[in-house]
């Protein structure tokens, strides 16, 4: 007898992620007294929730609780949809400005030839010029475990050939069957 399983997949379009905490709006505000501020920053004073909501409706805007922990809580009369749009736009711009630093890996071998070595150095220089970090590794197999000092020497030679505009984040170290080293570009001032 065969068992059939139903699978469901959810496909989402790109969603603008805005801050998770959604303030209380209009009728959701149940406090007895509220300090009311207009969108321009003008203080209207302390009112009941009903009076503040009537004032917001009179102006054709929303009543938004911006400081719930204050005594009395502070509410602002503003166009909430416009506020959320501008907030989403600001957060999208901030995400664009963020630079993600990737860690790229370069694998060397214990008995690497000069041509291969130079190719790996050029590739590493390319990664470092883009601002990425490097993980340099040598995997030791079989009898190579007895000659880990040669691997450390290869890594030191590799770092010397990269130049002086790098930082060695983690010196070459034998971890299990691998020798690992981490390198990053120096920060430009």
Tab-separated table of C-alpha atoms in Angstrom:
chain	number	residue	atom	x	y	z
A	1	UNK	CA	0.000	0.000	0.000
A	2	UNK	CA	1.384	3.362	-0.955
A	3	UNK	CA	1.174	6.422	1.202
A	4	UNK	CA	0.683	9.768	-0.465
A	5	UNK	CA	1.746	12.921	1.274
A	6	UNK	CA	0.459	16.323	0.407
A	7	UNK	CA	3.071	19.037	0.229
A	8	UNK	CA	2.268	22.695	0.338
A	9	UNK	CA	4.596	25.421	-0.760
A	10	UNK	CA	4.220	29.045	0.090
A	11	UNK	CA	5.523	31.531	-2.420
A	12	UNK	CA	5.929	35.096	-1.290
A	13	UNK	CA	6.764	38.181	-3.243
A	14	UNK	CA	9.405	40.497	-1.873
A	15	UNK	CA	7.923	42.044	1.221
A	16	UNK	CA	9.120	45.310	2.663
A	17	UNK	CA	10.068	44.452	6.214
A	18	UNK	CA	9.419	47.280	8.553
A	19	UNK	CA	9.890	47.364	12.276
A	20	UNK	CA	8.107	44.559	14.085
A	21	UNK	CA	6.439	46.586	16.815
A	22	UNK	CA	3.188	48.003	15.506
A	23	UNK	CA	1.849	50.847	17.664
A	24	UNK	CA	-1.757	51.081	18.766
A	25	UNK	CA	-3.965	53.030	16.384
A	26	UNK	CA	-7.227	54.947	16.651
A	27	UNK	CA	-9.840	52.722	18.382
A	28	UNK	CA	-7.244	50.356	19.856
A	29	UNK	CA	-6.124	53.047	22.299
A	30	UNK	CA	-8.057	52.481	25.543
A	31	UNK	CA	-6.160	54.711	28.007
A	32	UNK	CA	-8.170	57.233	30.024
A	33	UNK	CA	-5.800	60.180	29.554
A	34	UNK	CA	-3.439	60.861	26.661
A	35	UNK	CA	-0.917	63.580	25.875
A	36	UNK	CA	-1.728	64.629	22.292
A	37	UNK	CA	0.794	65.982	19.762
A	38	UNK	CA	0.175	66.965	16.153
A	39	UNK	CA	2.299	65.807	13.202
A	40	UNK	CA	4.077	69.192	13.232
A	41	UNK	CA	5.057	68.749	16.906
A	42	UNK	CA	2.476	71.125	18.383
A	43	UNK	CA	1.201	69.983	21.800
A	44	UNK	CA	-2.563	69.946	22.190
A	45	UNK	CA	-2.425	68.959	25.860
A	46	UNK	CA	-3.869	66.103	27.879
A	47	UNK	CA	-7.204	64.718	26.656
A	48	UNK	CA	-9.351	61.645	27.026
A	49	UNK	CA	-9.003	58.934	24.347
A	50	UNK	CA	-12.420	59.841	22.907
A	51	UNK	CA	-11.561	63.557	22.578
A	52	UNK	CA	-8.189	62.753	20.994
A	53	UNK	CA	-9.814	60.401	18.481
A	54	UNK	CA	-12.421	63.068	17.607
A	55	UNK	CA	-9.612	65.609	17.096
A	56	UNK	CA	-7.769	63.189	14.788
A	57	UNK	CA	-10.925	62.476	12.790
A	58	UNK	CA	-11.576	66.226	12.509
A	59	UNK	CA	-8.129	66.641	10.931
A	60	UNK	CA	-8.576	63.548	8.713
A	61	UNK	CA	-5.604	61.730	10.221
A	62	UNK	CA	-4.864	58.763	12.481
A	63	UNK	CA	-4.203	58.686	16.207
A	64	UNK	CA	-0.985	56.739	16.875
A	65	UNK	CA	0.414	55.842	20.311
A	66	UNK	CA	4.142	56.647	20.110
A	67	UNK	CA	5.193	56.460	23.774
A	68	UNK	CA	3.038	53.926	25.648
A	69	UNK	CA	5.335	53.830	28.720
A	70	UNK	CA	5.025	57.565	29.447
A	71	UNK	CA	2.670	58.895	32.116
A	72	UNK	CA	0.214	59.735	30.527
A	73	UNK	CA	0.902	57.879	27.242
A	74	UNK	CA	1.837	60.099	24.288
A	75	UNK	CA	-0.172	59.910	21.066
A	76	UNK	CA	0.458	61.679	17.789
A	77	UNK	CA	-2.051	62.797	15.193
A	78	UNK	CA	-0.515	61.832	11.845
A	79	UNK	CA	-1.109	60.131	8.504
A	80	UNK	CA	-0.114	56.603	9.551
A	81	UNK	CA	0.050	55.039	6.078
A	82	UNK	CA	2.428	57.781	4.904
A	83	UNK	CA	4.527	57.285	8.049
A	84	UNK	CA	4.795	53.503	7.436
A	85	UNK	CA	5.701	54.075	3.780
A	86	UNK	CA	8.491	56.500	4.677
A	87	UNK	CA	9.739	54.165	7.419
A	88	UNK	CA	9.855	51.221	4.973
A	89	UNK	CA	11.670	53.396	2.433
A	90	UNK	CA	14.293	54.430	5.030
A	91	UNK	CA	14.857	50.826	6.101
A	92	UNK	CA	15.209	49.714	2.472
A	93	UNK	CA	17.846	52.423	1.884
A	94	UNK	CA	19.707	51.310	5.022
A	95	UNK	CA	19.727	47.706	3.787
A	96	UNK	CA	21.155	48.869	0.448
A	97	UNK	CA	23.988	50.694	2.216
A	98	UNK	CA	24.958	47.664	4.293
A	99	UNK	CA	27.932	45.748	2.985
A	100	UNK	CA	27.994	42.062	3.700
A	101	UNK	CA	31.473	40.669	4.168
A	102	UNK	CA	31.804	37.178	2.793
A	103	UNK	CA	34.389	34.619	3.806
A	104	UNK	CA	35.981	33.016	0.766
A	105	UNK	CA	38.058	29.864	1.006
A	106	UNK	CA	41.355	29.142	-0.729
A	107	UNK	CA	42.601	25.560	-0.520
A	108	UNK	CA	46.287	24.877	-0.808
A	109	UNK	CA	48.062	21.552	-0.779
A	110	UNK	CA	51.234	20.459	0.956
A	111	UNK	CA	53.214	20.035	-2.273
A	112	UNK	CA	51.758	22.846	-4.406
A	113	UNK	CA	53.649	23.832	-7.563
A	114	UNK	CA	54.771	27.417	-8.309
A	115	UNK	CA	52.197	28.036	-11.075
A	116	UNK	CA	49.279	26.822	-8.969
A	117	UNK	CA	50.585	28.778	-5.993
A	118	UNK	CA	50.725	32.022	-8.008
A	119	UNK	CA	47.213	31.413	-9.371
A	120	UNK	CA	45.872	30.999	-5.828
A	121	UNK	CA	47.704	34.175	-4.710
A	122	UNK	CA	46.139	36.184	-7.562
A	123	UNK	CA	42.681	34.839	-6.727
A	124	UNK	CA	43.194	35.702	-3.050
A	125	UNK	CA	44.268	39.250	-3.961
A	126	UNK	CA	41.066	39.606	-6.000
A	127	UNK	CA	38.930	38.505	-3.046
A	128	UNK	CA	40.766	40.812	-0.641
A	129	UNK	CA	40.420	43.798	-2.991
A	130	UNK	CA	36.631	43.291	-2.929
A	131	UNK	CA	36.725	43.457	0.880
A	132	UNK	CA	36.076	39.767	1.544
A	133	UNK	CA	37.747	37.754	4.278
A	134	UNK	CA	39.795	34.688	3.403
A	135	UNK	CA	39.942	31.253	4.947
A	136	UNK	CA	43.114	29.532	3.798
A	137	UNK	CA	43.185	25.793	4.363
A	138	UNK	CA	45.427	22.815	3.720
A	139	UNK	CA	43.931	19.341	4.074
A	140	UNK	CA	46.464	16.754	5.205
A	141	UNK	CA	46.035	13.186	3.959
A	142	UNK	CA	47.805	10.036	5.088
A	143	UNK	CA	51.510	10.538	5.727
A	144	UNK	CA	51.179	14.285	5.237
A	145	UNK	CA	50.045	14.468	8.888
A	146	UNK	CA	53.649	13.926	9.935
A	147	UNK	CA	54.764	16.967	7.907
A	148	UNK	CA	52.361	19.648	9.109
A	149	UNK	CA	55.329	22.022	9.519
A	150	UNK	CA	55.669	22.137	5.711
A	151	UNK	CA	52.001	23.176	5.489
A	152	UNK	CA	52.525	25.980	8.009
A	153	UNK	CA	55.556	27.148	6.003
A	154	UNK	CA	53.447	27.140	2.796
A	155	UNK	CA	50.821	29.281	4.495
A	156	UNK	CA	53.386	31.778	5.769
A	157	UNK	CA	54.857	31.998	2.265
A	158	UNK	CA	51.311	32.543	0.928
A	159	UNK	CA	50.699	35.438	3.343
A	160	UNK	CA	54.055	37.043	2.447
A	161	UNK	CA	53.171	36.917	-1.250
A	162	UNK	CA	49.821	38.628	-0.601
A	163	UNK	CA	51.591	41.806	0.491
A	164	UNK	CA	51.417	44.051	3.526
A	165	UNK	CA	47.877	45.373	3.147
A	166	UNK	CA	46.313	42.424	4.998
A	167	UNK	CA	45.612	41.436	8.591
A	168	UNK	CA	46.180	37.897	9.804
A	169	UNK	CA	43.074	37.315	11.940
A	170	UNK	CA	44.067	33.804	12.961
A	171	UNK	CA	47.577	32.385	12.558
A	172	UNK	CA	48.046	28.959	10.901
A	173	UNK	CA	46.925	26.229	13.272
A	174	UNK	CA	46.489	22.481	12.912
A	175	UNK	CA	42.877	21.510	13.612
A	176	UNK	CA	42.267	17.812	13.098
A	177	UNK	CA	43.406	16.979	9.566
A	178	UNK	CA	43.403	20.611	8.401
A	179	UNK	CA	45.669	23.594	8.837
A	180	UNK	CA	43.532	26.739	8.919
A	181	UNK	CA	44.336	30.436	8.752
A	182	UNK	CA	42.076	33.472	8.443
A	183	UNK	CA	43.089	36.698	6.667
A	184	UNK	CA	41.226	39.970	6.062
A	185	UNK	CA	42.069	43.212	4.225
A	186	UNK	CA	43.324	46.170	6.266
A	187	UNK	CA	40.698	48.807	6.824
A	188	UNK	CA	41.289	51.951	4.783
A	189	UNK	CA	41.084	55.132	6.833
